[in-house]
Amino acid sequence: MGEAQQQLQHCDISSDFAHITDFVFVIFGGAGDLSLRKLLPTLFSMHLRGNLPENFEIIGFGRQDLTDETYRNLVEESIEASDEVGTPEASQVENFLSHISFSYGHFEQKEDYNQLEKLVRKKSGEYEMDVLYYLSIPSALYEQVISQIADSELPTSGEGSRIIIEKPFGKNLATALELNRTVNRAFREDQVFRMDHYLGKETVQNITFFRFANSFFEPLWNNNFIDSVQITVAEDIGVSRRGRFYEKTGVIRDIFQNHMLQILSLIAMEPPAGFNAKQVRDEKVKVLRSLRSTAYQNVADVSVAGQYSGGQLHGEQVKSYREETNVDPESSMPTFFAAKLHVDNWRWAGVPFYVRTGKRLPRRVTEVVIRFNQPPLKLFRDDCTPLDASRLVLTIQPEEQISFRLGVKYPESSNLIVPVNMDFKYSDYFDRTYVSAYERLLRDCLAGDQSLFVRQDGVEAAWEFADPFVSRWEECNCVKFYPPGSWGPQEAEDFIKKDGRTWTTE
Ligand code: BG6
């Protein structure tokens, strides 16, 4: 056990060890791809780790012609195919399967929800257990299913009833408001778990801990000491089989509006008064509301959108976005987005936040770079080369690490300063294998802890901010093309260079 682990202290964030009470977990779309590939193997892995109570029931609801038995066979196959669970013993799988059943039904059929209700009632011992609804269905069906739940006898008002929705939460502000209205017909906000898997990542959670558990950062964490902030979410993969989804989504909706703005709000937020879900989410929403809004006609002044063309990446020939399956050969959907944002509040006035994200970039990396100001006086050099400013880099993936880039004297030189890194790698200190972000979030909704979920006002504020970017870049038919393996179109480089800065990735 690492030293850091031995020194674990008790603190008021208890969700890691939260108690999960008996539950019935209803999966709408229970036999769909997402459920079988991800959700059910994750639930199984939680069961294996002893993170589920003895009494739990999982009910898959869907229009496939399945019985309990044939559904269980599918779940068994998906567990075998999953690399998340290793090689469990047959008895462990059998035990898990004994908690699973299937309810045949169509999402639009009222009677099918009545059938489901009977089963839930039976499995929960007349509602003695928490009842959770998980929407593992295309987002276009969210409202239909939630309305049906609202109109049925399914339990929705008790404290133990919860609904879990994965992003996207709407496709713009108007549809997000509509969706929230529908959700509120059946559920109160404290029962709604909007899942953005980035918030379940250990290093994303650590942004808050790092900032507020170390007293020497906060005094520097403002416009007196910080020159600029960069956030990069880069992927080397293309859209692969998700062309149809991506044609309706694009990178701004897919990554920027949610994952990136969530990271930004954790970096920029004020210290909360405490660490409960309300206190943290209040502060995050304040940041989103402080973002300087951009009018449609000014979008191109503060951002760049691009789309990958075809070419070589990691030694292989890859298709252009327009050649991907189910993509319009003339599509102008952005797969790359870079922008300069401002958080207009006392702390951050004048500090630019540069963000960039895209597919088919050189490698997978998610990183936040905090660049500090140059020292006020250049004592050590008499040439014109600017000093490499100190920076702090929070790497969220693929390696989970935090590094400082500092300037030190080159040995035996009289005035040569060279940059060095001070690194902290999670893997050097902690020997436990982390649960996936997804599992962490599932565990929290089963335990009823909303801290790592997005609140209604947060979703709306993020859409309000992102909407002009989405519409302008989708409508203008003017994305810039970039070769796979590059850091986006040349315009993205020029855009930051104009400010006398460059993009940084470690
Ligand atoms: C999802 C997006 O939310 O996040 C995908 O829909 C993207 O397009 C994925 O590939 C990236 O997640 P991660 O955890 O691999 O960074």
XYZ file of C-alpha atoms and ligand atoms in Angstrom:
522
model
C 0.000 0.000 0.000
C 1.406 3.416 -0.953
C 2.319 5.929 1.732
C -0.362 8.306 0.563
C -2.971 5.597 0.966
C -1.888 4.820 4.511
C -2.454 8.436 5.389
C -6.051 8.480 4.182
C -7.919 10.854 6.384
C -11.555 10.935 7.182
C -13.311 13.767 5.408
C -16.868 14.749 4.742
C -16.933 13.366 1.211
C -18.266 9.998 2.038
C -19.713 8.879 -1.272
C -16.723 6.575 -1.926
C -18.026 4.361 0.836
C -21.667 5.315 0.682
C -24.190 2.732 1.575
C -26.373 1.483 -1.240
C -29.748 0.235 -0.113
C -31.821 -2.503 -1.764
C -32.976 -1.453 -5.198
C -34.768 -2.301 -8.415
C -32.932 -0.983 -11.453
C -35.118 -0.612 -14.526
C -33.220 -0.251 -17.775
C -35.190 1.207 -20.662
C -33.451 -0.257 -23.696
C -32.172 -3.100 -21.524
C -31.265 -5.307 -24.481
C -29.710 -2.497 -26.512
C -26.065 -2.152 -27.401
C -25.105 0.290 -24.630
C -26.767 -1.801 -21.932
C -25.182 -5.032 -23.002
C -21.768 -3.655 -23.800
C -21.333 -1.306 -20.874
C -24.070 -0.998 -18.299
C -24.699 -4.634 -17.420
C -20.996 -5.638 -17.314
C -20.401 -2.632 -15.035
C -23.227 -3.654 -12.723
C -21.777 -7.147 -12.701
C -18.345 -5.820 -11.850
C -19.869 -3.859 -8.944
C -21.572 -7.028 -7.788
C -18.249 -8.880 -7.919
C -16.569 -6.205 -5.835
C -19.296 -6.492 -3.251
C -20.572 -2.989 -4.002
C -24.168 -4.031 -4.513
C -26.466 -5.025 -1.654
C -27.726 -8.560 -1.308
C -31.190 -7.601 -2.483
C -31.266 -6.003 -5.853
C -33.199 -6.592 -9.040
C -32.407 -5.527 -12.577
C -35.232 -5.350 -15.094
C -34.514 -4.838 -18.781
C -37.401 -3.219 -20.643
C -37.480 -3.267 -24.448
C -39.247 -4.361 -27.584
C -37.068 -7.413 -28.259
C -38.878 -10.676 -28.113
C -37.085 -12.002 -25.043
C -37.965 -14.018 -21.964
C -36.121 -13.774 -18.658
C -34.131 -16.777 -19.722
C -33.110 -15.539 -23.179
C -32.329 -12.095 -21.774
C -30.088 -13.649 -19.147
C -28.276 -15.528 -21.902
C -27.584 -12.247 -23.659
C -26.331 -10.685 -20.444
C -24.105 -13.679 -19.807
C -22.589 -13.346 -23.288
C -22.004 -9.645 -22.764
C -20.238 -10.336 -19.473
C -18.034 -12.914 -21.179
C -17.208 -10.476 -23.973
C -16.431 -7.599 -21.635
C -12.836 -6.872 -20.743
C -13.938 -5.034 -17.593
C -14.621 -8.129 -15.551
C -11.725 -10.549 -16.011
C -12.647 -14.225 -15.732
C -15.290 -14.606 -13.060
C -16.364 -17.958 -11.683
C -19.506 -19.508 -13.156
C -21.278 -19.352 -9.795
C -20.669 -15.595 -9.572
C -22.216 -15.050 -13.000
C -25.100 -17.334 -12.145
C -25.775 -15.497 -8.951
C -25.806 -12.136 -10.771
C -28.128 -13.480 -13.478
C -30.599 -14.652 -10.880
C -31.266 -10.963 -10.113
C -32.181 -10.169 -13.718
C -35.477 -10.254 -15.584
C -36.970 -8.846 -18.754
C -40.154 -6.946 -19.403
C -41.249 -6.914 -23.022
C -42.693 -3.622 -24.143
C -42.854 -0.780 -26.635
C -41.824 2.672 -25.512
C -45.006 4.237 -26.894
C -47.464 1.687 -25.434
C -49.171 2.726 -22.220
C -50.214 -0.865 -21.364
C -46.614 -2.038 -21.519
C -45.726 0.379 -18.737
C -48.582 -1.074 -16.688
C -47.076 -4.517 -17.173
C -43.715 -3.166 -16.150
C -45.233 -1.575 -13.069
C -46.638 -4.941 -11.950
C -43.223 -6.512 -12.275
C -41.495 -3.668 -10.439
C -44.071 -3.890 -7.659
C -43.474 -7.615 -7.321
C -39.689 -7.437 -7.463
C -39.525 -4.598 -4.988
C -41.816 -6.313 -2.476
C -44.564 -3.685 -2.887
C -42.056 -0.892 -3.213
C -39.982 -1.693 -0.199
C -36.893 -1.047 -2.315
C -35.518 2.031 -4.143
C -36.608 2.125 -7.776
C -34.202 3.585 -10.312
C -34.917 4.199 -13.989
C -32.020 4.237 -16.407
C -32.602 5.552 -19.928
C -30.331 3.491 -22.140
C -32.064 4.669 -25.284
C -31.427 7.269 -28.005
C -31.920 10.754 -26.576
C -34.692 11.384 -29.119
C -36.829 8.956 -27.077
C -36.150 10.468 -23.646
C -39.270 12.614 -23.517
C -41.567 9.911 -24.751
C -40.380 7.429 -22.126
C -40.354 9.948 -19.284
C -43.884 11.095 -20.170
C -45.037 7.487 -20.154
C -43.428 6.935 -16.758
C -45.161 10.094 -15.502
C -48.548 8.895 -16.775
C -48.165 5.361 -15.442
C -48.459 3.919 -11.964
C -44.704 3.442 -11.750
C -43.393 4.962 -8.521
C -41.786 8.358 -9.020
C -42.443 10.498 -6.001
C -40.716 8.662 -3.167
C -37.218 9.524 -2.049
C -35.874 6.245 -3.388
C -37.149 6.835 -6.930
C -34.501 8.219 -9.248
C -33.958 8.695 -12.942
C -30.596 8.476 -14.680
C -30.101 10.199 -18.013
C -26.913 10.222 -20.019
C -25.837 13.183 -22.085
C -26.924 14.720 -24.467
C -29.466 16.619 -22.371
C -31.217 18.274 -25.287
C -29.563 19.590 -28.414
C -29.796 23.299 -27.613
C -31.272 25.512 -24.923
C -34.837 25.233 -26.208
C -34.844 21.427 -26.304
C -33.040 21.197 -22.957
C -35.736 23.358 -21.367
C -38.386 21.160 -22.935
C -36.701 17.993 -21.704
C -36.327 19.423 -18.202
C -40.018 20.333 -18.155
C -40.902 16.778 -19.082
C -38.529 15.334 -16.482
C -40.093 17.594 -13.844
C -43.542 16.222 -14.629
C -42.461 12.991 -13.004
C -39.376 13.720 -10.907
C -38.117 16.439 -8.591
C -34.629 17.768 -9.315
C -33.207 15.875 -6.335
C -34.236 12.631 -8.069
C -32.581 13.416 -11.407
C -29.082 12.143 -12.176
C -27.713 13.664 -15.403
C -24.617 11.736 -16.232
C -21.541 13.307 -17.824
C -18.925 10.586 -17.569
C -16.065 13.107 -17.357
C -17.230 14.029 -13.867
C -16.651 10.440 -12.753
C -13.001 10.486 -13.796
C -10.663 10.489 -10.784
C -8.483 13.294 -12.138
C -11.444 15.502 -12.936
C -12.635 15.064 -9.371
C -9.134 15.776 -8.186
C -9.194 19.275 -9.693
C -11.304 20.384 -6.753
C -9.256 18.485 -4.187
C -5.993 19.746 -5.568
C -7.201 23.342 -5.496
C -8.824 23.348 -2.101
C -6.735 20.853 -0.138
C -3.484 22.764 -0.727
C -3.363 26.247 0.683
C -0.636 27.550 -1.585
C -2.599 27.382 -4.847
C -5.605 29.474 -3.999
C -3.658 32.717 -3.411
C -2.181 32.313 -6.918
C -5.358 31.094 -8.600
C -6.489 34.384 -10.127
C -5.735 37.084 -12.657
C -2.871 38.551 -10.594
C -0.734 35.478 -11.207
C -2.259 33.502 -14.048
C -1.626 34.542 -17.625
C -3.968 32.091 -19.328
C -5.585 28.687 -19.089
C -5.740 26.047 -21.807
C -8.015 23.046 -21.890
C -7.454 20.333 -24.486
C -9.646 17.304 -25.088
C -8.002 15.515 -27.999
C -8.813 12.147 -29.520
C -7.038 10.289 -32.265
C -10.088 8.199 -33.147
C -12.542 9.279 -35.822
C -16.310 8.967 -35.547
C -16.119 5.296 -36.646
C -19.599 3.736 -36.551
C -21.265 6.748 -34.995
C -21.622 8.769 -38.203
C -25.387 9.082 -37.928
C -25.160 10.353 -34.347
C -22.307 12.684 -35.158
C -24.098 14.252 -38.116
C -26.710 15.486 -35.649
C -24.251 16.357 -32.935
C -20.816 17.596 -33.991
C -17.955 18.306 -31.665
C -19.408 21.401 -30.009
C -22.443 19.549 -28.708
C -20.593 16.287 -28.185
C -17.636 17.498 -26.116
C -17.519 21.255 -25.662
C -20.982 21.961 -24.253
C -20.632 19.302 -21.577
C -17.231 17.724 -20.830
C -15.177 20.836 -21.496
C -17.454 23.333 -19.801
C -17.630 21.026 -16.794
C -13.832 20.931 -16.548
C -13.684 24.686 -17.013
C -16.169 25.296 -14.247
C -14.169 23.130 -11.810
C -11.004 25.058 -12.658
C -12.635 28.462 -12.370
C -15.164 28.066 -9.556
C -14.949 29.827 -6.200
C -14.339 27.709 -3.099
C -17.728 26.303 -2.126
C -18.976 26.827 1.411
C -18.964 23.065 1.885
C -18.756 19.936 -0.134
C -22.287 18.789 -0.624
C -23.911 18.476 -4.034
C -25.769 21.758 -3.760
C -22.814 23.807 -2.612
C -20.465 22.537 -5.317
C -23.032 22.746 -8.084
C -24.029 26.287 -7.062
C -20.450 27.425 -7.604
C -20.087 25.607 -10.911
C -23.240 27.151 -12.285
C -22.024 30.621 -11.276
C -18.990 30.097 -13.522
C -21.125 29.058 -16.468
C -23.211 32.157 -15.972
C -20.098 34.336 -15.866
C -18.858 33.169 -19.259
C -18.812 36.110 -21.629
C -21.523 35.376 -24.157
C -20.739 35.546 -27.832
C -23.215 36.804 -30.375
C -23.811 34.631 -33.441
C -22.162 37.178 -35.745
C -19.013 37.301 -33.561
C -18.472 33.562 -33.233
C -15.797 33.437 -35.934
C -13.787 36.143 -34.111
C -13.313 33.989 -31.028
C -13.392 30.433 -32.346
C -12.366 28.105 -35.160
C -14.153 25.001 -36.427
C -12.592 22.250 -38.490
C -13.258 18.853 -39.998
C -10.793 16.035 -40.565
C -9.808 15.073 -44.040
C -8.407 11.678 -45.016
C -4.778 10.654 -44.820
C -2.228 8.781 -42.766
C -2.483 8.443 -39.007
C -0.217 6.204 -36.916
C 0.960 4.600 -40.156
C -2.516 3.776 -41.428
C -4.685 5.300 -44.090
C -7.826 6.761 -42.483
C -10.995 8.091 -44.066
C -12.037 11.700 -44.109
C -15.077 12.584 -42.001
C -17.140 12.976 -45.165
C -16.283 9.411 -46.190
C -17.381 7.865 -42.885
C -20.457 5.619 -42.905
C -23.758 7.504 -42.617
C -22.114 10.877 -43.106
C -23.243 13.280 -45.821
C -20.399 13.515 -48.383
C -20.847 17.282 -48.263
C -21.270 17.567 -44.531
C -19.900 20.673 -42.853
C -20.262 19.287 -39.344
C -17.277 20.315 -37.196
C -15.082 17.594 -35.734
C -12.662 20.157 -34.315
C -13.361 23.269 -32.279
C -11.097 25.827 -30.642
C -12.167 28.964 -28.848
C -11.022 31.756 -26.598
C -13.369 32.242 -23.674
C -13.563 34.700 -20.817
C -14.944 34.194 -17.356
C -16.118 37.677 -16.541
C -15.840 37.778 -12.791
C -13.522 39.400 -10.265
C -11.117 36.462 -10.108
C -10.681 35.837 -13.807
C -11.154 39.214 -15.486
C -8.650 39.487 -18.317
C -7.481 35.834 -18.242
C -8.213 34.056 -21.516
C -9.340 30.424 -21.398
C -8.287 28.714 -24.619
C -10.091 25.476 -25.330
C -9.642 23.012 -28.166
C -11.073 19.630 -28.883
C -11.291 17.329 -31.852
C -11.163 13.911 -33.377
C -8.296 12.532 -35.471
C -5.770 14.668 -33.632
C -2.284 13.227 -33.004
C -3.118 11.414 -29.762
C -5.631 10.976 -26.994
C -4.988 13.517 -24.318
C -7.132 15.547 -21.941
C -5.221 18.233 -20.181
C -5.519 21.571 -18.409
C -2.560 23.915 -18.579
C -2.392 26.855 -16.197
C 0.207 29.280 -17.437
C 1.532 31.690 -14.827
C 2.722 35.202 -15.520
C 6.299 35.973 -16.427
C 8.321 37.168 -13.438
C 8.017 40.951 -13.211
C 11.687 41.537 -14.020
C 13.988 39.635 -16.280
C 16.985 39.305 -13.992
C 18.900 36.460 -15.518
C 19.234 37.035 -19.190
C 20.328 39.816 -21.359
C 19.089 38.395 -24.642
C 15.632 38.809 -26.065
C 14.351 35.272 -25.607
C 11.278 35.299 -23.417
C 11.405 33.038 -20.386
C 9.364 29.879 -20.552
C 6.671 30.869 -18.052
C 5.974 28.482 -15.189
C 2.996 26.307 -15.754
C 0.956 23.753 -14.011
C -0.387 20.872 -16.055
C -3.252 18.687 -14.909
C -3.368 15.657 -17.170
C -6.672 13.851 -16.979
C -5.846 11.141 -19.497
C -4.238 8.943 -20.709
C -1.793 9.210 -17.739
C -3.328 10.675 -14.630
C -0.759 13.179 -13.490
C 0.011 16.665 -12.316
C 3.229 18.438 -13.300
C 4.879 21.748 -12.714
C 7.048 23.200 -15.385
C 9.643 25.446 -13.755
C 12.707 27.319 -14.927
C 16.052 26.388 -13.309
C 19.627 27.404 -13.857
C 21.542 25.290 -16.333
C 24.574 23.919 -14.405
C 27.721 26.003 -14.786
C 26.096 28.497 -17.108
C 25.957 32.073 -16.009
C 22.518 32.991 -17.299
C 20.954 30.009 -19.006
C 17.545 28.969 -17.733
C 16.102 25.621 -18.711
C 12.622 24.248 -18.094
C 12.281 21.176 -15.852
C 9.254 19.222 -14.694
C 8.169 18.237 -11.194
C 5.743 15.386 -11.698
C 3.186 13.618 -9.610
C 1.810 10.457 -11.188
C -1.140 8.739 -9.610
C 0.293 5.347 -10.415
C 3.473 6.110 -8.423
C 1.516 6.616 -5.228
C -1.643 4.582 -5.378
C -1.591 0.920 -6.099
C -5.296 0.338 -6.244
C -6.974 -0.034 -9.594
C -9.545 2.635 -9.991
C -13.098 1.864 -10.834
C -14.122 3.337 -14.174
C -15.727 6.770 -14.314
C -18.932 5.108 -15.335
C -18.934 2.712 -12.396
C -18.188 5.537 -10.019
C -21.201 7.445 -11.317
C -23.472 4.419 -11.201
C -22.457 3.823 -7.619
C -23.265 7.425 -6.738
C -26.730 7.309 -8.251
C -27.460 4.064 -6.465
C -26.348 5.783 -3.272
C -28.353 8.934 -4.092
C -25.360 11.301 -4.127
C -25.783 13.995 -6.786
C -22.424 15.755 -6.373
C -20.982 14.435 -9.626
C -24.100 14.976 -11.723
C -25.165 17.968 -13.729
C -28.017 20.053 -12.396
C -30.806 21.452 -14.522
C -29.631 25.082 -14.250
C -26.092 23.966 -15.172
C -27.302 22.241 -18.326
C -29.317 25.270 -19.325
C -26.498 27.740 -18.665
C -24.097 25.593 -20.713
C -26.489 25.448 -23.668
C -27.213 29.128 -23.483
C -23.496 29.767 -23.807
C -22.786 27.121 -26.467
C -25.811 27.698 -28.728
C -24.386 30.541 -30.861
C -21.229 28.482 -31.526
C -23.252 25.444 -32.528
C -25.557 27.316 -34.876
C -22.949 29.512 -36.474
C -20.526 26.685 -37.308
C -23.238 24.307 -38.454
C -24.920 26.870 -40.645
C -22.001 28.630 -42.258
C -20.796 25.715 -44.341
C -17.276 26.984 -43.841
C -15.372 24.496 -41.655
C -11.639 24.356 -42.272
C -10.173 20.992 -43.146
C -7.248 19.472 -41.275
C -5.202 16.365 -41.972
C -5.514 13.479 -39.526
C -2.724 13.547 -36.971
C -2.492 17.346 -36.955
C -3.628 19.630 -34.131
C -6.502 20.946 -36.222
C -6.597 23.499 -39.012
C -3.864 26.097 -39.394
C -6.438 28.728 -38.394
C -6.384 27.303 -34.848
C -2.631 27.956 -34.616
C -2.956 31.443 -36.108
C -5.793 32.228 -33.777
C -3.753 31.763 -30.594
C -0.558 33.145 -32.124
C -2.366 36.441 -32.653
C -2.404 36.748 -28.866
C 1.322 36.006 -28.614
C 0.709 32.516 -27.213
C 0.931 28.934 -28.466
C -1.021 25.778 -27.745
C 0.679 23.574 -25.197
C 0.460 19.868 -24.613
C 2.972 18.002 -22.477
C -18.315 10.920 -25.361
C -18.437 11.391 -26.774
O -19.132 11.697 -24.514
O -16.960 11.045 -24.928
C -17.482 10.651 -27.688
O -19.771 11.191 -27.218
C -16.067 10.705 -27.157
O -17.518 11.186 -29.005
C -16.038 10.278 -25.702
O -15.268 9.833 -27.954
C -14.659 10.516 -25.105
O -14.627 9.967 -23.812
P -13.249 9.562 -23.156
O -13.611 9.131 -21.776
O -12.664 8.475 -23.997
O -12.387 10.797 -23.195
